[in-house]
Amino acid sequence: MKRTMLFALACAIGLAQAQAADTAAGKSLYASNCAQCHGPTAKGMASFPALAGKDADYLQSRLETYRAGEKVGANSSLMIPNARNLSDDDIANLSAFLSNNAQ
Amino acid sequence: MSHKSSLRSLSVAAASAVLVSLPLALQAKAPEVSQDVYLDGLESPWDLAFMPDGTMFFTEKCKGLSVQLPDGTVNNLLGMSGSEGYAMTTDDLFCSGQAGMNGVTLDPDFADNHTIYVYSAYRVGDNPASNRVLRLKVGGDLATVSDRTDIVKDIPYKQAPTDHPFGDSGAHNGGRIRFSPDDGFLYVTTGDNHNSSLPQFGDNLGAKVLRIDGNGDAAPGNADATPEGFDPRIFTYGHRNVQGIAFHPESHQPIVTEHGPWHSDEVNALVPGGNSGWDPRPNMAGRGDCPDDYCGYQPNQNEGMDPEERSAYMPMTDLETYPDAMKPLWNNNGYSQGISSAAFLDGEQWGDWNGRLVVSFMGIGFGGTPVGQRINVIDLGADGPTVQDITEMPVPAGSARFRGLVMGPDGALYVTVDEGQVHRFTVE
């Protein structure tokens, strides 16, 4: 019982953290690190895909995959070094900003 | 980096250092440049072509060919597969990755024959795709095109993804087309498709610059300068991915820009039959096997490393294997930053920059290389030609993925940017 309550508390804290993702920080990070390839409104350019409006879980998963150095798609060699130094908060903030249409 | 190009880079750096220390009065006077967004709301605009009255034809990579009239009206002329709102749509033109509708240019006698040319990816059904050069007639009302003739049908296209950076289908697709004001022929730039069997072999049109007439026939003289057995439409070979071509205002020599492989974007001056020295084949020049038989990003295609080390292993211009190869005029100080297009500034309003070469960069930040989105202004002496000076175009409205450069009839420089705009650079 005690263990269940602790687990529920941990989940609640995790949820609160996710909800508290700082979209302003994500916007700032996007502008400085991502916009030159994915475009100022994240609608994609050239061979770089659109990100605006994508599901936050999907974006977070992809960034974590790149951060781990795993290849996904033809532009992995550009994404892996870009994601390497992102913190968990950075990824959460970026994902939240982009999933909110990046406006 | 070759010894010679190292020296050249050092010379440029030294010249720049001297320039900085010169009194202002002795330096070339840079004009006051303004930058504004001339046209917005486009989708990957790629290239432009102007009539003397300012009428501007433009291509969008995945949509097609359109024209903006001097009063601002835009007429959509030729749509690609999936496009809507065009006077005519054709399903055999498509886009994928870097390929799609790329270059556009007007016939030198456009005023009389209303003829326009575009470079586009082409596919019917499940057949292998290619790149084609299309010739079209523009209607008198500038609202339609007709009389399509595909004057080149067999420019290679990358059919399937490979294990390389930017390795999707449609990669290294070339695509700029321009008429020489000197010989009147159409020059067509192509790419290597991540295929090592294209650049050094004359049985195909990939990784080449073609020189043809308005019917797509080879310019007489091409075959006199190229190796035995080459396709007679080939003017130069051994390129990697040429996206820019312009003609020197005095010598009329064709000057091209070539994307480098994680190092060494190049500006090259073409000579008939010239070899640009790119040969990414495995198991030669000291290399072993490479991913999908293409060594273009070796020895380490996914991690950053010193560009000079890269160049020693996989040179952009291999002067050891090909000692007669065309030596680059400039190699972007050893960096690869997505060099795209080329043009020459034209008009007294540009002051000391009149006649200078401008080259654009889309920007690639990889392995410690600065992203480098910019337009360089290069003083290219006709003699040689040689690089006399390099500086940067001011970008008061901000940088972008600068894709295509074209001089407008009003003396302004017009630039397509991947962000979906056409920028205009004017001087006071």
Short mmCIF file of C-alpha atoms in Angstrom, two decimals:
data_model
loop_
_atom_site.label_atom_id
_atom_site.label_comp_id
_atom_site.label_asym_id
_atom_site.label_seq_id
_atom_site.Cartn_x
_atom_site.Cartn_y
_atom_site.Cartn_z
CA MET A 1 0.00 0.00 0.00
CA LYS A 2 2.75 2.35 1.01
CA ARG A 3 4.68 1.48 -2.15
CA THR A 4 1.60 2.17 -4.27
CA MET A 5 1.15 5.57 -2.71
CA LEU A 6 4.78 6.44 -3.28
CA PHE A 7 4.46 5.38 -6.92
CA ALA A 8 1.33 7.50 -7.33
CA LEU A 9 3.11 10.43 -5.76
CA ALA A 10 6.06 10.00 -8.11
CA CYS A 11 3.72 9.88 -11.10
CA ALA A 12 1.94 13.01 -9.90
CA ILE A 13 5.25 14.83 -9.60
CA GLY A 14 6.28 13.64 -13.07
CA LEU A 15 2.98 14.80 -14.51
CA ALA A 16 3.33 18.17 -12.84
CA GLN A 17 6.78 18.53 -14.31
CA ALA A 18 5.51 17.68 -17.77
CA GLN A 19 2.69 20.17 -17.42
CA ALA A 20 5.15 22.77 -16.24
CA ALA A 21 7.24 22.52 -19.40
CA ASP A 22 8.47 26.00 -20.20
CA THR A 23 7.29 26.73 -23.74
CA ALA A 24 8.96 30.15 -23.68
CA ALA A 25 12.29 28.48 -22.97
CA GLY A 26 11.50 25.96 -25.71
CA LYS A 27 10.78 28.78 -28.13
CA SER A 28 14.07 30.46 -27.32
CA LEU A 29 16.02 27.21 -27.68
CA TYR A 30 14.27 26.45 -30.95
CA ALA A 31 15.11 29.89 -32.37
CA SER A 32 18.79 29.57 -31.54
CA ASN A 33 19.39 25.89 -32.30
CA CYS A 34 16.76 24.55 -34.69
CA ALA A 35 15.17 27.29 -36.80
CA GLN A 36 18.02 27.57 -39.29
CA CYS A 37 17.12 24.17 -40.72
CA HIS A 38 13.49 23.56 -39.71
CA GLY A 39 12.38 27.13 -40.45
CA PRO A 40 11.30 30.08 -38.32
CA THR A 41 7.82 28.61 -37.77
CA ALA A 42 8.97 24.98 -37.73
CA LYS A 43 7.02 24.16 -40.87
CA GLY A 44 10.09 22.48 -42.40
CA MET A 45 12.45 23.51 -45.19
CA ALA A 46 14.38 21.74 -47.91
CA SER A 47 14.95 18.17 -46.68
CA PHE A 48 14.36 19.11 -43.03
CA PRO A 49 10.92 17.99 -41.79
CA ALA A 50 8.08 20.06 -40.34
CA LEU A 51 7.90 19.90 -36.55
CA ALA A 52 5.09 22.30 -35.68
CA GLY A 53 2.05 20.57 -34.30
CA LYS A 54 3.68 17.15 -33.96
CA ASP A 55 2.80 15.14 -30.89
CA ALA A 56 4.95 16.09 -27.88
CA ASP A 57 5.64 12.46 -26.94
CA TYR A 58 6.84 11.74 -30.47
CA LEU A 59 9.15 14.77 -30.47
CA GLN A 60 10.50 13.90 -27.05
CA SER A 61 11.13 10.31 -28.07
CA ARG A 62 12.96 11.35 -31.23
CA LEU A 63 15.14 13.87 -29.41
CA GLU A 64 16.01 11.29 -26.77
CA THR A 65 16.88 8.81 -29.50
CA TYR A 66 19.18 11.30 -31.19
CA ARG A 67 20.68 12.30 -27.85
CA ALA A 68 21.56 8.66 -27.27
CA GLY A 69 23.44 8.69 -30.57
CA GLU A 70 21.04 6.38 -32.38
CA LYS A 71 20.37 6.96 -36.07
CA VAL A 72 16.83 7.61 -37.27
CA GLY A 73 16.54 8.80 -40.86
CA ALA A 74 18.86 10.44 -43.37
CA ASN A 75 19.68 13.54 -41.34
CA SER A 76 20.78 11.72 -38.19
CA SER A 77 24.36 12.92 -38.54
CA LEU A 78 23.09 16.47 -38.15
CA MET A 79 20.59 15.73 -35.39
CA ILE A 80 22.78 13.56 -33.15
CA PRO A 81 25.35 16.27 -32.36
CA ASN A 82 22.57 18.86 -32.02
CA ALA A 83 20.73 16.73 -29.47
CA ARG A 84 23.78 15.48 -27.61
CA ASN A 85 23.88 18.25 -25.02
CA LEU A 86 20.15 18.72 -24.47
CA SER A 87 18.95 18.21 -20.92
CA ASP A 88 15.69 16.48 -20.05
CA ASP A 89 14.19 19.91 -19.42
CA ASP A 90 15.41 21.20 -22.79
CA ILE A 91 13.74 18.28 -24.55
CA ALA A 92 10.51 18.73 -22.60
CA ASN A 93 10.46 22.45 -23.31
CA LEU A 94 11.20 22.04 -27.02
CA SER A 95 8.59 19.30 -27.39
CA ALA A 96 5.97 21.36 -25.59
CA PHE A 97 6.68 24.45 -27.66
CA LEU A 98 6.62 22.58 -30.97
CA SER A 99 3.52 20.55 -30.22
CA ASN A 100 1.73 23.82 -29.48
CA ASN A 101 2.20 24.78 -33.14
CA ALA A 102 5.39 26.71 -32.53
CA GLN A 103 3.73 30.09 -32.99
CA MET B 1 43.07 20.56 -48.55
CA SER B 2 45.63 20.65 -51.34
CA HIS B 3 48.92 22.45 -50.79
CA LYS B 4 47.99 25.00 -53.39
CA SER B 5 44.55 25.66 -51.96
CA SER B 6 46.09 25.93 -48.49
CA LEU B 7 48.36 28.61 -49.82
CA ARG B 8 45.44 30.29 -51.48
CA SER B 9 43.45 30.26 -48.24
CA LEU B 10 46.42 31.71 -46.44
CA SER B 11 46.77 34.34 -49.13
CA VAL B 12 43.13 35.29 -48.78
CA ALA B 13 43.49 35.46 -45.01
CA ALA B 14 46.63 37.55 -45.36
CA ALA B 15 44.97 39.84 -47.86
CA SER B 16 42.02 40.26 -45.52
CA ALA B 17 44.37 41.08 -42.67
CA VAL B 18 46.10 43.72 -44.78
CA LEU B 19 42.73 45.07 -45.82
CA VAL B 20 41.66 45.49 -42.22
CA SER B 21 44.77 47.49 -41.46
CA LEU B 22 44.45 49.79 -44.47
CA PRO B 23 43.10 53.31 -43.96
CA LEU B 24 39.42 53.38 -44.80
CA ALA B 25 40.01 55.67 -47.75
CA LEU B 26 42.12 53.01 -49.47
CA GLN B 27 39.66 50.15 -49.03
CA ALA B 28 37.09 49.15 -51.63
CA LYS B 29 33.98 51.12 -50.81
CA ALA B 30 31.15 48.82 -49.76
CA PRO B 31 27.77 50.12 -50.87
CA GLU B 32 24.92 50.85 -48.46
CA VAL B 33 22.82 47.72 -48.82
CA SER B 34 19.13 47.36 -47.96
CA GLN B 35 17.36 44.02 -47.75
CA ASP B 36 13.62 43.48 -47.92
CA VAL B 37 11.19 40.62 -48.41
CA TYR B 38 10.02 41.05 -52.00
CA LEU B 39 7.67 38.04 -52.13
CA ASP B 40 6.40 35.91 -49.23
CA GLY B 41 4.24 32.88 -48.63
CA LEU B 42 6.00 30.57 -51.05
CA GLU B 43 6.98 26.94 -50.54
CA SER B 44 10.69 26.18 -51.05
CA PRO B 45 11.23 28.69 -53.88
CA TRP B 46 14.28 27.57 -55.84
CA ASP B 47 15.07 29.80 -58.80
CA LEU B 48 14.02 32.99 -60.63
CA ALA B 49 14.08 34.42 -64.14
CA PHE B 50 13.24 38.00 -65.08
CA MET B 51 11.85 39.80 -68.10
CA PRO B 52 13.20 43.34 -68.65
CA ASP B 53 10.00 44.92 -67.24
CA GLY B 54 10.39 43.11 -63.90
CA THR B 55 8.06 40.22 -64.64
CA MET B 56 9.48 37.44 -62.46
CA PHE B 57 9.13 33.72 -63.16
CA PHE B 58 9.82 31.49 -60.16
CA THR B 59 9.90 27.80 -59.31
CA GLU B 60 8.75 26.18 -56.09
CA LYS B 61 10.37 22.81 -55.57
CA CYS B 62 7.21 20.80 -54.87
CA LYS B 63 4.61 22.99 -56.56
CA GLY B 64 5.75 24.17 -59.98
CA LEU B 65 6.32 27.21 -62.16
CA SER B 66 4.64 30.58 -61.56
CA VAL B 67 5.09 34.17 -62.63
CA GLN B 68 4.64 37.48 -60.81
CA LEU B 69 3.62 40.36 -63.06
CA PRO B 70 4.89 43.91 -62.46
CA ASP B 71 1.55 44.83 -60.84
CA GLY B 72 2.02 42.06 -58.27
CA THR B 73 -0.42 39.57 -59.76
CA VAL B 74 0.83 35.99 -59.53
CA ASN B 75 -0.17 33.48 -62.21
CA ASN B 76 0.46 29.79 -61.50
CA LEU B 77 1.51 28.27 -64.80
CA LEU B 78 2.67 24.66 -64.56
CA GLY B 79 1.83 22.57 -61.51
CA MET B 80 3.52 19.36 -60.44
CA SER B 81 1.91 16.18 -59.16
CA GLY B 82 -0.43 17.06 -56.30
CA SER B 83 -0.44 20.81 -56.95
CA GLU B 84 -3.64 22.79 -57.13
CA GLY B 85 -4.50 26.16 -58.59
CA TYR B 86 -2.28 25.99 -61.66
CA ALA B 87 -3.35 26.72 -65.24
CA MET B 88 -1.96 23.30 -66.15
CA THR B 89 -0.93 20.42 -63.89
CA THR B 90 1.12 17.43 -64.93
CA ASP B 91 1.50 14.27 -62.85
CA ASP B 92 4.87 13.27 -64.26
CA LEU B 93 6.74 16.05 -62.45
CA PHE B 94 7.30 15.31 -58.75
CA CYS B 95 9.50 16.18 -55.80
CA SER B 96 11.45 14.16 -53.27
CA GLY B 97 14.15 15.43 -50.93
CA GLN B 98 16.44 17.83 -52.77
CA ALA B 99 14.84 17.06 -56.13
CA GLY B 100 11.77 18.66 -57.64
CA MET B 101 11.31 21.67 -59.86
CA ASN B 102 14.67 23.41 -59.61
CA GLY B 103 16.21 25.79 -62.15
CA VAL B 104 14.41 28.15 -64.51
CA THR B 105 15.74 30.45 -67.22
CA LEU B 106 14.45 32.40 -70.20
CA ASP B 107 15.57 31.88 -73.76
CA PRO B 108 17.97 34.66 -74.86
CA ASP B 109 15.36 35.50 -77.54
CA PHE B 110 12.45 35.35 -75.12
CA ALA B 111 11.07 38.67 -76.39
CA ASP B 112 10.49 37.04 -79.75
CA ASN B 113 9.93 33.35 -78.99
CA HIS B 114 8.40 33.44 -75.45
CA THR B 115 10.40 30.32 -74.60
CA ILE B 116 11.27 29.26 -71.06
CA TYR B 117 13.23 26.29 -69.68
CA VAL B 118 12.89 24.47 -66.37
CA TYR B 119 14.77 21.59 -64.71
CA SER B 120 12.58 19.09 -62.91
CA ALA B 121 12.40 15.58 -61.49
CA TYR B 122 10.25 13.34 -63.69
CA ARG B 123 8.58 9.97 -63.19
CA VAL B 124 5.76 8.03 -64.80
CA GLY B 125 4.13 5.31 -62.72
CA ASP B 126 6.58 2.96 -61.05
CA ASN B 127 9.30 3.52 -63.63
CA PRO B 128 12.69 4.82 -62.49
CA ALA B 129 12.73 8.60 -62.15
CA SER B 130 15.08 11.01 -63.91
CA ASN B 131 15.69 14.72 -64.14
CA ARG B 132 14.62 16.52 -67.26
CA VAL B 133 15.04 19.91 -68.87
CA LEU B 134 11.70 21.10 -70.21
CA ARG B 135 11.16 23.74 -72.89
CA LEU B 136 7.85 25.58 -72.78
CA LYS B 137 6.17 28.45 -74.57
CA VAL B 138 4.65 31.17 -72.37
CA GLY B 139 1.29 32.54 -73.52
CA GLY B 140 1.05 36.19 -74.51
CA ASP B 141 -1.11 36.88 -71.47
CA LEU B 142 1.53 35.33 -69.15
CA ALA B 143 -1.20 33.10 -67.72
CA THR B 144 -0.44 29.78 -69.43
CA VAL B 145 2.36 27.65 -70.84
CA SER B 146 2.14 25.23 -73.74
CA ASP B 147 4.17 23.32 -76.34
CA ARG B 148 6.14 21.35 -73.75
CA THR B 149 9.19 19.59 -75.15
CA ASP B 150 11.54 17.66 -72.88
CA ILE B 151 14.90 18.55 -74.40
CA VAL B 152 17.00 16.48 -71.95
CA LYS B 153 15.45 13.31 -70.56
CA ASP B 154 18.26 11.36 -68.97
CA ILE B 155 19.86 13.29 -66.12
CA PRO B 156 20.29 10.78 -63.28
CA TYR B 157 18.12 11.01 -60.17
CA LYS B 158 18.83 9.21 -56.88
CA GLN B 159 16.17 6.49 -56.80
CA ALA B 160 16.43 5.13 -53.26
CA PRO B 161 17.83 6.08 -49.84
CA THR B 162 21.39 5.09 -48.95
CA ASP B 163 23.45 5.04 -45.77
CA HIS B 164 24.83 8.55 -46.05
CA PRO B 165 24.18 11.97 -44.52
CA PHE B 166 21.28 13.58 -46.44
CA GLY B 167 20.90 10.04 -47.83
CA ASP B 168 17.27 10.16 -48.94
CA SER B 169 16.17 9.69 -52.53
CA GLY B 170 16.54 12.79 -54.70
CA ALA B 171 19.87 13.77 -53.09
CA HIS B 172 22.71 15.57 -54.89
CA ASN B 173 20.44 16.64 -57.68
CA GLY B 174 22.17 19.71 -59.18
CA GLY B 175 19.53 21.71 -61.04
CA ARG B 176 20.69 25.20 -62.08
CA ILE B 177 20.28 26.16 -65.74
CA ARG B 178 21.66 29.31 -67.38
CA PHE B 179 22.40 30.55 -70.90
CA SER B 180 25.88 31.86 -71.58
CA PRO B 181 25.80 35.45 -72.85
CA ASP B 182 28.91 34.58 -74.84
CA ASP B 183 28.29 31.36 -76.77
CA GLY B 184 24.50 31.35 -76.38
CA PHE B 185 24.38 27.74 -75.17
CA LEU B 186 22.38 26.44 -72.22
CA TYR B 187 24.51 25.20 -69.32
CA VAL B 188 22.90 22.57 -67.05
CA THR B 189 24.42 21.60 -63.70
CA THR B 190 23.87 18.12 -62.26
CA GLY B 191 24.80 16.11 -59.16
CA ASP B 192 26.34 12.76 -58.24
CA ASN B 193 23.26 11.19 -56.57
CA HIS B 194 25.56 9.64 -53.90
CA ASN B 195 26.61 7.31 -56.71
CA SER B 196 30.35 6.83 -57.17
CA SER B 197 29.96 5.47 -60.68
CA LEU B 198 28.78 8.82 -62.07
CA PRO B 199 31.38 11.61 -61.70
CA GLN B 200 34.36 10.22 -63.62
CA PHE B 201 32.38 8.33 -66.28
CA GLY B 202 31.12 9.90 -69.47
CA ASP B 203 28.34 7.43 -70.20
CA ASN B 204 25.95 9.34 -67.96
CA LEU B 205 24.94 12.96 -67.30
CA GLY B 206 25.31 12.94 -63.49
CA ALA B 207 27.92 15.06 -61.72
CA LYS B 208 28.48 17.06 -64.88
CA VAL B 209 27.92 20.45 -66.42
CA LEU B 210 26.16 20.05 -69.77
CA ARG B 211 26.38 22.50 -72.66
CA ILE B 212 23.51 22.18 -75.11
CA ASP B 213 21.37 24.19 -77.49
CA GLY B 214 17.68 25.01 -77.09
CA ASN B 215 16.74 21.66 -78.64
CA GLY B 216 18.87 19.73 -76.16
CA ASP B 217 21.52 18.88 -78.75
CA ALA B 218 25.20 18.92 -77.80
CA ALA B 219 27.11 22.13 -78.39
CA PRO B 220 29.62 21.54 -81.18
CA GLY B 221 33.06 21.36 -79.64
CA ASN B 222 32.11 19.65 -76.39
CA ALA B 223 33.33 16.27 -77.62
CA ASP B 224 36.64 17.74 -78.84
CA ALA B 225 37.57 18.55 -75.25
CA THR B 226 36.20 15.60 -73.27
CA PRO B 227 37.72 12.10 -73.09
CA GLU B 228 36.95 9.60 -75.83
CA GLY B 229 33.48 8.11 -75.62
CA PHE B 230 31.92 10.78 -73.43
CA ASP B 231 28.33 11.81 -74.08
CA PRO B 232 28.74 14.83 -76.38
CA ARG B 233 26.46 16.97 -74.23
CA ILE B 234 29.04 16.94 -71.42
CA PHE B 235 31.06 20.16 -71.03
CA THR B 236 32.82 19.33 -67.74
CA TYR B 237 32.81 16.30 -65.44
CA GLY B 238 34.02 15.02 -62.08
CA HIS B 239 31.74 17.33 -60.09
CA ARG B 240 29.98 16.53 -56.81
CA ASN B 241 26.81 18.60 -56.71
CA VAL B 242 26.74 21.85 -58.68
CA GLN B 243 23.88 24.18 -57.73
CA GLY B 244 25.25 27.48 -59.00
CA ILE B 245 26.56 28.80 -62.31
CA ALA B 246 27.21 32.32 -63.57
CA PHE B 247 29.37 33.82 -66.30
CA HIS B 248 32.24 36.22 -65.64
CA PRO B 249 31.20 39.66 -66.94
CA GLU B 250 34.50 40.22 -68.79
CA SER B 251 35.83 36.81 -69.79
CA HIS B 252 32.38 35.12 -69.89
CA GLN B 253 34.02 32.06 -68.36
CA PRO B 254 31.47 29.86 -66.54
CA ILE B 255 31.95 29.98 -62.76
CA VAL B 256 30.27 27.27 -60.66
CA THR B 257 29.63 26.57 -56.99
CA GLU B 258 29.92 22.99 -55.73
CA HIS B 259 28.75 21.57 -52.41
CA GLY B 260 31.58 20.06 -50.40
CA PRO B 261 31.50 16.77 -48.41
CA TRP B 262 31.67 17.96 -44.77
CA HIS B 263 34.57 20.12 -46.05
CA SER B 264 35.60 22.38 -48.91
CA ASP B 265 32.70 24.06 -50.67
CA GLU B 266 34.22 25.12 -53.97
CA VAL B 267 34.08 27.92 -56.51
CA ASN B 268 35.43 26.65 -59.81
CA ALA B 269 36.15 28.27 -63.16
CA LEU B 270 35.21 25.83 -65.91
CA VAL B 271 37.30 25.03 -68.96
CA PRO B 272 36.02 22.88 -71.85
CA GLY B 273 36.41 19.19 -71.04
CA GLY B 274 37.62 19.99 -67.52
CA ASN B 275 37.61 17.42 -64.73
CA SER B 276 36.64 18.82 -61.33
CA GLY B 277 38.47 15.97 -59.64
CA TRP B 278 35.69 14.44 -57.50
CA ASP B 279 35.92 10.65 -57.39
CA PRO B 280 34.24 9.03 -54.36
CA ARG B 281 34.79 5.43 -55.51
CA PRO B 282 35.80 2.87 -52.88
CA ASN B 283 39.05 0.90 -53.01
CA MET B 284 41.13 3.55 -54.69
CA ALA B 285 43.25 6.56 -53.73
CA GLY B 286 44.07 4.88 -50.42
CA ARG B 287 40.46 4.18 -49.46
CA GLY B 288 38.83 0.83 -48.63
CA ASP B 289 35.19 -0.18 -48.73
CA CYS B 290 32.62 2.52 -48.04
CA PRO B 291 28.90 2.53 -47.14
CA ASP B 292 26.83 1.75 -50.24
CA ASP B 293 29.98 2.05 -52.39
CA TYR B 294 30.24 5.82 -51.90
CA CYS B 295 33.14 7.29 -49.92
CA GLY B 296 31.97 10.88 -50.19
CA TYR B 297 31.73 11.52 -46.45
CA GLN B 298 34.59 9.28 -45.29
CA PRO B 299 36.58 8.60 -43.25
CA ASN B 300 33.91 9.37 -40.67
CA GLN B 301 30.55 10.34 -42.08
CA ASN B 302 28.60 10.84 -38.86
CA GLU B 303 31.01 12.57 -36.49
CA GLY B 304 32.82 15.87 -36.66
CA MET B 305 36.53 15.93 -37.44
CA ASP B 306 39.14 18.33 -38.74
CA PRO B 307 38.13 19.35 -42.30
CA GLU B 308 41.77 19.25 -43.39
CA GLU B 309 42.05 15.63 -42.26
CA ARG B 310 38.87 14.81 -44.15
CA SER B 311 40.17 16.52 -47.25
CA ALA B 312 43.41 14.56 -47.17
CA TYR B 313 41.43 11.29 -47.11
CA MET B 314 38.58 12.20 -49.51
CA PRO B 315 39.58 15.32 -51.44
CA MET B 316 36.98 17.44 -53.17
CA THR B 317 39.52 17.94 -55.98
CA ASP B 318 41.88 14.96 -56.12
CA LEU B 319 45.00 16.44 -57.70
CA GLU B 320 47.08 13.36 -56.94
CA THR B 321 44.89 11.03 -58.95
CA TYR B 322 43.93 13.72 -61.48
CA PRO B 323 46.83 16.21 -61.72
CA ASP B 324 45.16 18.05 -64.60
CA ALA B 325 41.92 18.62 -62.70
CA MET B 326 40.53 22.15 -62.49
CA LYS B 327 41.91 23.69 -59.32
CA PRO B 328 39.30 25.47 -57.20
CA LEU B 329 39.45 29.25 -57.12
CA TRP B 330 38.28 29.11 -53.51
CA ASN B 331 37.39 26.35 -51.06
CA ASN B 332 35.46 28.29 -48.39
CA ASN B 333 38.47 28.06 -46.07
CA GLY B 334 38.00 24.30 -45.92
CA TYR B 335 34.40 24.43 -44.68
CA SER B 336 31.23 22.87 -46.10
CA GLN B 337 28.33 25.19 -45.34
CA GLY B 338 25.87 24.46 -48.13
CA ILE B 339 27.12 26.71 -50.93
CA SER B 340 24.22 27.09 -53.32
CA SER B 341 24.10 29.69 -56.05
CA ALA B 342 26.23 32.19 -57.96
CA ALA B 343 25.68 35.47 -59.82
CA PHE B 344 27.63 38.58 -60.73
CA LEU B 345 26.56 41.98 -59.41
CA ASP B 346 25.83 44.26 -62.31
CA GLY B 347 25.43 48.02 -62.40
CA GLU B 348 27.18 51.22 -61.38
CA GLN B 349 24.93 51.47 -58.33
CA TRP B 350 26.97 48.68 -56.75
CA GLY B 351 30.02 50.98 -56.74
CA ASP B 352 33.23 49.05 -56.17
CA TRP B 353 31.19 45.84 -56.03
CA ASN B 354 30.02 46.19 -59.63
CA GLY B 355 31.09 43.03 -61.45
CA ARG B 356 31.84 41.07 -58.32
CA LEU B 357 30.79 37.45 -57.88
CA VAL B 358 28.20 36.72 -55.21
CA VAL B 359 27.83 33.20 -53.82
CA SER B 360 25.14 32.09 -51.38
CA PHE B 361 25.18 29.67 -48.47
CA MET B 362 22.23 27.83 -46.94
CA GLY B 363 24.19 26.97 -43.81
CA ILE B 364 25.10 23.61 -42.31
CA GLY B 365 26.25 23.33 -38.70
CA PHE B 366 28.07 20.01 -38.39
CA GLY B 367 31.04 18.85 -36.41
CA GLY B 368 32.08 22.26 -35.14
CA THR B 369 31.66 24.04 -38.48
CA PRO B 370 29.90 27.40 -38.08
CA VAL B 371 26.46 27.30 -39.74
CA GLY B 372 27.47 30.11 -42.06
CA GLN B 373 24.23 31.32 -43.65
CA ARG B 374 25.41 34.28 -45.76
CA ILE B 375 26.19 35.75 -49.16
CA ASN B 376 29.86 36.30 -49.97
CA VAL B 377 30.99 39.03 -52.34
CA ILE B 378 34.12 37.96 -54.22
CA ASP B 379 36.35 40.12 -56.35
CA LEU B 380 37.23 37.69 -59.12
CA GLY B 381 39.84 39.12 -61.45
CA ALA B 382 39.26 38.07 -65.05
CA ASP B 383 42.89 37.06 -65.35
CA GLY B 384 43.13 33.45 -64.35
CA PRO B 385 40.62 34.15 -62.88
CA THR B 386 41.90 34.73 -59.37
CA VAL B 387 40.32 35.71 -56.06
CA GLN B 388 41.34 39.26 -55.21
CA ASP B 389 39.11 39.91 -52.23
CA ILE B 390 36.28 38.30 -50.27
CA THR B 391 33.76 40.06 -48.10
CA GLU B 392 30.18 39.55 -46.91
CA MET B 393 26.95 41.09 -48.10
CA PRO B 394 25.26 42.89 -45.20
CA VAL B 395 21.97 41.23 -44.22
CA PRO B 396 20.14 43.94 -42.27
CA ALA B 397 16.89 41.94 -42.37
CA GLY B 398 18.59 38.76 -41.23
CA SER B 399 20.16 35.65 -42.69
CA ALA B 400 18.28 32.71 -44.14
CA ARG B 401 18.85 29.56 -46.17
CA PHE B 402 19.91 31.52 -49.24
CA ARG B 403 19.14 29.19 -52.18
CA GLY B 404 19.21 31.07 -55.47
CA LEU B 405 20.76 34.34 -56.66
CA VAL B 406 19.57 36.30 -59.71
CA MET B 407 20.20 39.88 -60.80
CA GLY B 408 16.97 41.73 -61.51
CA PRO B 409 16.51 44.14 -64.41
CA ASP B 410 16.33 46.98 -61.87
CA GLY B 411 19.89 46.27 -60.72
CA ALA B 412 18.83 44.68 -57.43
CA LEU B 413 19.95 41.22 -56.34
CA TYR B 414 17.03 38.84 -55.83
CA VAL B 415 17.46 35.79 -53.64
CA THR B 416 15.19 32.80 -53.11
CA VAL B 417 15.30 31.47 -49.54
CA ASP B 418 14.05 28.11 -48.29
CA GLU B 419 11.97 29.91 -45.66
CA GLY B 420 9.49 30.61 -48.47
CA GLN B 421 10.46 34.08 -49.57
CA VAL B 422 12.23 36.07 -52.22
CA HIS B 423 14.57 38.63 -50.69
CA ARG B 424 15.71 41.75 -52.54
CA PHE B 425 19.04 43.46 -51.94
CA THR B 426 19.24 47.04 -53.18
CA VAL B 427 21.82 49.79 -52.85
CA GLU B 428 21.35 53.51 -52.30
#
